[in-house]
Amino acid sequence: MLGIYILTLAIFLGAVLIMRVPSTLHTPLMSATNMISGIVLIGAMLVVGSVDSWWLQVLGFLAIAFSAANVVGGYAVTDRMLKMFKQRAPAAGTSGKGER
Amino acid sequence: MLGIYILTLAIFLGAVLIMRVPSTLHTPLMSATNMISGIVLIGAMLVVGSVDSWWLQVLGFLAIAFSAANVVGGYAVTDRMLKMFKQRAPAAGTSGKGER
Amino acid sequence: MIDNWRDAFIDLAYFISAVLLIISLNQLGSPKTARVGNQLAVGGLLLAIVATFFNRDIAGGDYWVILLGIAVGGAGGYVMAQRVQMTAMPQMIAIFNGMGGATSALIAVSEFLGKSDLGRGTVLSIALGCIIGSIALTGSLVAFAKLQGLVPSRTALPGNRQLITAGLLGGMALLGAITVILQDGALAQTVLILTFLLALAAGVLLVMPIGGADMPVVIAILNAFSGVAAVLSGFVVNNQLMIIGGTLVGASGVFLSLLMAKAMNRSIGNVIFGAFGATPSAGGAGTGGGESLPVREVTPDDAAVSLAYADRVIVVPGYGLAVAQAQHSVQELASLLQERGVDVRYAIHPVAGRMPGHMNVLLAEANVPYDDLYEMERINGDFAKTDVVLVIGANDVTNPAARDDPNSPIYGMPVLRVDEAERVIVLKRGMSTGFAGVENALFHNPKTSMLFGDAKASIGKLIAEVRAA
Amino acid sequence: MIDNWRDAFIDLAYFISAVLLIISLNQLGSPKTARVGNQLAVGGLLLAIVATFFNRDIAGGDYWVILLGIAVGGAGGYVMAQRVQMTAMPQMIAIFNGMGGATSALIAVSEFLGKSDLGRGTVLSIALGCIIGSIALTGSLVAFAKLQGLVPSRTALPGNRQLITAGLLGGMALLGAITVILQDGALAQTVLILTFLLALAAGVLLVMPIGGADMPVVIAILNAFSGVAAVLSGFVVNNQLMIIGGTLVGASGVFLSLLMAKAMNRSIGNVIFGAFGATPSAGGAGTGGGESLPVREVTPDDAAVSLAYADRVIVVPGYGLAVAQAQHSVQELASLLQERGVDVRYAIHPVAGRMPGHMNVLLAEANVPYDDLYEMERINGDFAKTDVVLVIGANDVTNPAARDDPNSPIYGMPVLRVDEAERVIVLKRGMSTGFAGVENALFHNPKTSMLFGDAKASIGKLIAEVRAA
Ligand SMILES: NC(=O)c1ccc[n+]([C@@H]2O[C@H](COP(=O)([O-])OP(=O)(O)OC[C@H]3O[C@@H](n4cnc5c(N)ncnc54)[C@H](OP(=O)(O)O)[C@@H]3O)[C@@H](O)[C@H]2O)c1
Ligand SMILES: NC(=O)c1ccc[n+]([C@@H]2O[C@H](COP(=O)([O-])OP(=O)(O)OC[C@H]3O[C@@H](n4cnc5c(N)ncnc54)[C@H](OP(=O)(O)O)[C@@H]3O)[C@@H](O)[C@H]2O)c1
């Protein structure tokens, strides 16, 4: 039952937070979620810890490699994109100020 | 531990949801939260169910009466306020359209 | 998993109820859906209540106790809700906060006295719930009494205030700790009851010295208290629905307290432990100094004319409008002007009136459509393009000192930039200050002309003159 | 409570990590804080990973397996992230989705094969996680291949598509159900492996027939899949952090899929089970019909002059700009005009380019400050006040048929109202249609003049001419 509560609350929270993200940031958002889905890495670690037969360890190794790639790669590419997002230098900026 | 997760998620969710409420609705929001805090009524019911001595039952009775007043009163007064909130009849409405 | 259908049903009902509460809070985010949201919430609560009747522990006589309690409480709440004046909303909310806190405190006490061998965690929740609930109870009653004028706004207590506060908090912490350590037995029960009584006293002693005008902040804080108390009783009876519901209430209370404090440019601590006691004297001085400066008065007909022939008018309602119960006459005046083709809008400061959103409710009651009401951020840019600003019973929220004068106690508080308009007409009874107790330079601004008298009366005159014009 | 410090530390670390993930998602809500948000998220993940090393089950050789896996995977991911072109972002995300799904599927399988006497609920999560994860894996690989042009955009499979789909889903449901019923033992394991293989096949067969242009939607859906799979593996290993993290990913994927579908005026089902196969032919016909209608061409210098002497210019970049890699030249042209005092802004349609927010990234790469980029809702009103609109490799997002022509396949899709401007200059290579495959009346509008050729080349000419002007 508690698991269901956690899941439900997380769903609502996720929905509300995602809807706040402006479309400007939708691509970085997607790559960031790639990184977050890398959280399964800890699951993979637990599996490697709990299984014994060598070939299950191999599966675990693959799982770890994949999810580690998500964590590192997702972070790096998101950061790369976000580094590029610049605000106009206040000096220049006037055009369309009214909009804001 | 699970309780903490539920609590934390609820805190974040509550914060995000509350921040979305426009100041126009802050008074009804407060009375609505009065109603919601009436949820302790179920706690009071459980207490009445679990205690035996007559005077603890009296305490339980009081608790139930108070929280029931919150549920009914909070709902009624909020509804009374919200009933009054009206949008301008489209016919009339032009002034300050630009703002929206 | 769950092997029993009865419990499964109850669990499911609680879960659905929790979801309904969350959705309802989301619906409360827009005037269009707010009413539905309110109904969803009450639906969720009723579902949870009904489900609880199926709990096994509840049997025999319990039903009568419960049903009677619900009947009595429900009826009482309903009557209060129907009778209350919109201007008295803060009092009403104070009472509800108090009753919420009371329930949690009672749950904590009877759980501790009624059951034995409770876990440490539970006892901790009991002690905290008892303390916070009790403070919410008596604190709210004092707040109510002050708002009703039953007790004087500022009651200086004998002895050093900071010291008393510290003593109370320390004492409660100590007794609570002892309860948790003893955890069980007759002695522990006695200590908890002492904690309970001390907390009740603390509620009174903490709120009593706070200025009546700060009560709205106090109320929001106690609203948060009632939420936190509900969360704790949720932990006591180990019920997630109560934890979630209470959290939502707590979040709202905290948010609104911070919002008010920010809009008043004060810190929560400053409100509770009150450096505030000082300000009014300053205000008095200010008022004194004020008299010397020139003030332009205006006759109703002159004012009416400049309103009638304006293109753009912005009305700035304030607490005084509420006191004067002038909301309906304002609406009448506004529609009169609108018929003449004047563009009339209302500028609502976040803390105009005496609680957040209070002005919106009062004007809604007077059938002002909510899309004529503009929040400060949205309208502050338009004053410069406005011919006449009609300030009705508002003061602090228009005070330019908040922008210009770093020495002013309200410096930094965001205010409506009314002085940017062509002309400002202020309706108030005299030159006395607003709640912040500070002099308002706006009233001495050449652009400004004052129309003295009770807001309702003055507006009545304006209506007559506009009709004539 | 917890009687063991080692476990307590791990639990605490997971909890903090969950909080960090939530906060990070909040920070990702604004360009100013997004970068910090991304760092908070990775911080949370690292914390969780480190904490997991303290888990008792992990011992001896496990460390090496884990460290090696992290090293290999991490290095690979880092290289990919550094190498990828911004225009190839959809492919990159596809791969990451696939790897996420793969991990969850592998966790499910090895947990089931490695452990015995698992509860029914756990087995259910295993079966579902295995199915959804595997579909995410192979589906993403196909999506990647299509975006890279490794496989043809629309591959009709032999046999009735609806039938195949139904068969696959039914088969997986059946096998999954059997696994759950058997719950344990060699047979159950075999069935699960069959489920696994079938799901892998299903991923290929489901995505293969979907049009290449719909891949962004597919990718978002598979993103959601990878999230859901993570939630399920969270249930498998009973870890709240994984449940929460996966849920956030799932929410984002669902939201973005719906957003795209809405912006393209299609239903998700329509995308996946593709009534879409029909449209392009219609598009072909449209293109055919298009030739007959008159089209005004314009010379670079003429276009340059009207740009150079305009007060207000809005640039509408589209997918073609990305293909032509023209983002840098556009920025050069824009700053040239701005130096001449022209007010230049960019209008970004939510689905311009090939994934949501793609254009923003491309233009950010070209050093366009994000406050020059206007979302459709914010700028659509301003086209009427605009002298020249420069449409660069955009087509569908400007198509007036979406507003005027109820028979158009894209009718109802919100579009940029470019045709309200004084003059429209369109840069594209020919008259061929956009991905929706429908004719665009804008190109035949008297206001519109076409400058044919590769976007980058054409802009190069414009720059030269503006310099001359
Ligand atoms: N809304 C909230 O949440 C909240 C909470 C706590 C504190 N506050 C404080 O309350 C204040 C609200 O500002 P405000 O401008 O709305 O009110 P204000 O600053 O308190 O001023 C109200 C003015 O109305 C005049 N007035 C009173 N009764 C009147 C009557 N019957 N007819 C005409 N005028 C009357 C008074 O002047 P005369 O006596 O000369 O007529 C007074 O100057 C702010 O300082 C705010 O910080 C608000
Ligand atoms: N962003 C998303 O999330 C997303 C997802 C899925 C689908 N879509 C779809 O993608 C479309 C996006 O609309 P859009 O207007 O941006 O693009 P579009 O409608 O696909 O049109 C792109 C145009 O660019 C032109 N073009 C291609 N290469 C070019 C080059 N090298 N130089 C100059 N022009 C070139 C093409 O015409 P020529 O061949 O004649 O040059 C084509 O008409 C929408 O239909 C949307 O539904 C978007």
PDB file of C-alpha atoms in Angstrom, chain A residues 5-86:
ATOM      1  CA  TYR A   5       1.167   6.054  -2.179  1.00  0.00           C
ATOM      2  CA  ILE A   6       4.774   6.837  -3.022  1.00  0.00           C
ATOM      3  CA  LEU A   7       4.204   6.025  -6.677  1.00  0.00           C
ATOM      4  CA  THR A   8       1.051   8.131  -6.887  1.00  0.00           C
ATOM      5  CA  LEU A   9       2.542  11.136  -5.136  1.00  0.00           C
ATOM      6  CA  ALA A  10       5.597  10.896  -7.393  1.00  0.00           C
ATOM      7  CA  ILE A  11       3.374  10.777 -10.471  1.00  0.00           C
ATOM      8  CA  PHE A  12       1.494  13.916  -9.484  1.00  0.00           C
ATOM      9  CA  LEU A  13       4.690  15.687  -8.474  1.00  0.00           C
ATOM     10  CA  GLY A  14       6.434  14.712 -11.692  1.00  0.00           C
ATOM     11  CA  ALA A  15       3.481  15.880 -13.781  1.00  0.00           C
ATOM     12  CA  VAL A  16       3.305  19.260 -12.069  1.00  0.00           C
ATOM     13  CA  LEU A  17       7.066  19.822 -12.282  1.00  0.00           C
ATOM     14  CA  ILE A  18       7.313  18.786 -15.941  1.00  0.00           C
ATOM     15  CA  MET A  19       4.458  21.047 -16.969  1.00  0.00           C
ATOM     16  CA  ARG A  20       6.427  23.986 -15.557  1.00  0.00           C
ATOM     17  CA  VAL A  21       9.301  23.366 -17.954  1.00  0.00           C
ATOM     18  CA  PRO A  22       9.142  25.873 -20.856  1.00  0.00           C
ATOM     19  CA  SER A  23       9.326  24.398 -24.360  1.00  0.00           C
ATOM     20  CA  THR A  24      12.684  26.162 -24.731  1.00  0.00           C
ATOM     21  CA  LEU A  25      14.137  23.502 -22.446  1.00  0.00           C
ATOM     22  CA  HIS A  26      12.316  20.426 -23.713  1.00  0.00           C
ATOM     23  CA  THR A  27      15.328  18.897 -25.436  1.00  0.00           C
ATOM     24  CA  PRO A  28      17.635  19.286 -22.420  1.00  0.00           C
ATOM     25  CA  LEU A  29      14.763  18.009 -20.281  1.00  0.00           C
ATOM     26  CA  MET A  30      14.636  14.824 -22.315  1.00  0.00           C
ATOM     27  CA  SER A  31      18.375  14.198 -22.059  1.00  0.00           C
ATOM     28  CA  ALA A  32      18.261  15.010 -18.349  1.00  0.00           C
ATOM     29  CA  THR A  33      15.543  12.404 -17.884  1.00  0.00           C
ATOM     30  CA  ASN A  34      17.834   9.984 -19.722  1.00  0.00           C
ATOM     31  CA  MET A  35      20.375  10.620 -16.999  1.00  0.00           C
ATOM     32  CA  ILE A  36      17.791  10.205 -14.251  1.00  0.00           C
ATOM     33  CA  SER A  37      16.613   6.902 -15.700  1.00  0.00           C
ATOM     34  CA  GLY A  38      20.228   5.840 -15.113  1.00  0.00           C
ATOM     35  CA  ILE A  39      19.163   5.432 -11.478  1.00  0.00           C
ATOM     36  CA  VAL A  40      18.502   1.794 -12.404  1.00  0.00           C
ATOM     37  CA  LEU A  41      22.267   1.482 -12.065  1.00  0.00           C
ATOM     38  CA  ILE A  42      21.818   0.907  -8.353  1.00  0.00           C
ATOM     39  CA  GLY A  43      19.349  -1.845  -9.138  1.00  0.00           C
ATOM     40  CA  ALA A  44      21.891  -3.444 -11.419  1.00  0.00           C
ATOM     41  CA  MET A  45      24.511  -3.228  -8.676  1.00  0.00           C
ATOM     42  CA  LEU A  46      22.188  -4.984  -6.242  1.00  0.00           C
ATOM     43  CA  VAL A  47      21.594  -7.706  -8.806  1.00  0.00           C
ATOM     44  CA  VAL A  48      25.317  -8.253  -9.333  1.00  0.00           C
ATOM     45  CA  GLY A  49      25.592  -8.454  -5.565  1.00  0.00           C
ATOM     46  CA  SER A  50      22.856 -11.024  -5.194  1.00  0.00           C
ATOM     47  CA  VAL A  51      23.487 -13.429  -8.118  1.00  0.00           C
ATOM     48  CA  ASP A  52      26.316 -15.966  -8.245  1.00  0.00           C
ATOM     49  CA  SER A  53      26.419 -17.786 -11.607  1.00  0.00           C
ATOM     50  CA  TRP A  54      29.018 -16.205 -13.886  1.00  0.00           C
ATOM     51  CA  TRP A  55      26.647 -15.580 -16.786  1.00  0.00           C
ATOM     52  CA  LEU A  56      24.117 -13.724 -14.617  1.00  0.00           C
ATOM     53  CA  GLN A  57      27.082 -11.620 -13.513  1.00  0.00           C
ATOM     54  CA  VAL A  58      27.687 -10.921 -17.202  1.00  0.00           C
ATOM     55  CA  LEU A  59      24.089  -9.749 -17.607  1.00  0.00           C
ATOM     56  CA  GLY A  60      24.595  -7.581 -14.539  1.00  0.00           C
ATOM     57  CA  PHE A  61      27.802  -6.179 -16.010  1.00  0.00           C
ATOM     58  CA  LEU A  62      25.952  -5.201 -19.199  1.00  0.00           C
ATOM     59  CA  ALA A  63      23.157  -3.623 -17.176  1.00  0.00           C
ATOM     60  CA  ILE A  64      25.669  -1.609 -15.190  1.00  0.00           C
ATOM     61  CA  ALA A  65      27.524  -0.478 -18.299  1.00  0.00           C
ATOM     62  CA  PHE A  66      24.305   0.634 -20.025  1.00  0.00           C
ATOM     63  CA  SER A  67      22.960   2.572 -17.071  1.00  0.00           C
ATOM     64  CA  ALA A  68      26.356   4.127 -16.294  1.00  0.00           C
ATOM     65  CA  ALA A  69      26.413   5.338 -19.887  1.00  0.00           C
ATOM     66  CA  ASN A  70      23.010   6.946 -19.282  1.00  0.00           C
ATOM     67  CA  VAL A  71      24.168   8.688 -16.129  1.00  0.00           C
ATOM     68  CA  VAL A  72      27.431  10.042 -17.506  1.00  0.00           C
ATOM     69  CA  GLY A  73      26.295  10.618 -21.075  1.00  0.00           C
ATOM     70  CA  GLY A  74      22.930  12.078 -20.096  1.00  0.00           C
ATOM     71  CA  TYR A  75      24.578  14.494 -17.715  1.00  0.00           C
ATOM     72  CA  ALA A  76      27.344  15.486 -20.118  1.00  0.00           C
ATOM     73  CA  VAL A  77      25.121  16.136 -23.126  1.00  0.00           C
ATOM     74  CA  THR A  78      22.560  18.047 -21.043  1.00  0.00           C
ATOM     75  CA  ASP A  79      25.288  20.197 -19.558  1.00  0.00           C
ATOM     76  CA  ARG A  80      26.709  20.756 -23.029  1.00  0.00           C
ATOM     77  CA  MET A  81      23.356  22.025 -24.233  1.00  0.00           C
ATOM     78  CA  LEU A  82      22.595  24.148 -21.188  1.00  0.00           C
ATOM     79  CA  LYS A  83      26.027  25.771 -21.336  1.00  0.00           C
ATOM     80  CA  MET A  84      24.990  27.159 -24.706  1.00  0.00           C
ATOM     81  CA  PHE A  85      21.803  28.799 -23.415  1.00  0.00           C
ATOM     82  CA  LYS A  86      22.696  32.456 -22.954  1.00  0.00           C
TER      83      LYS A  86
END
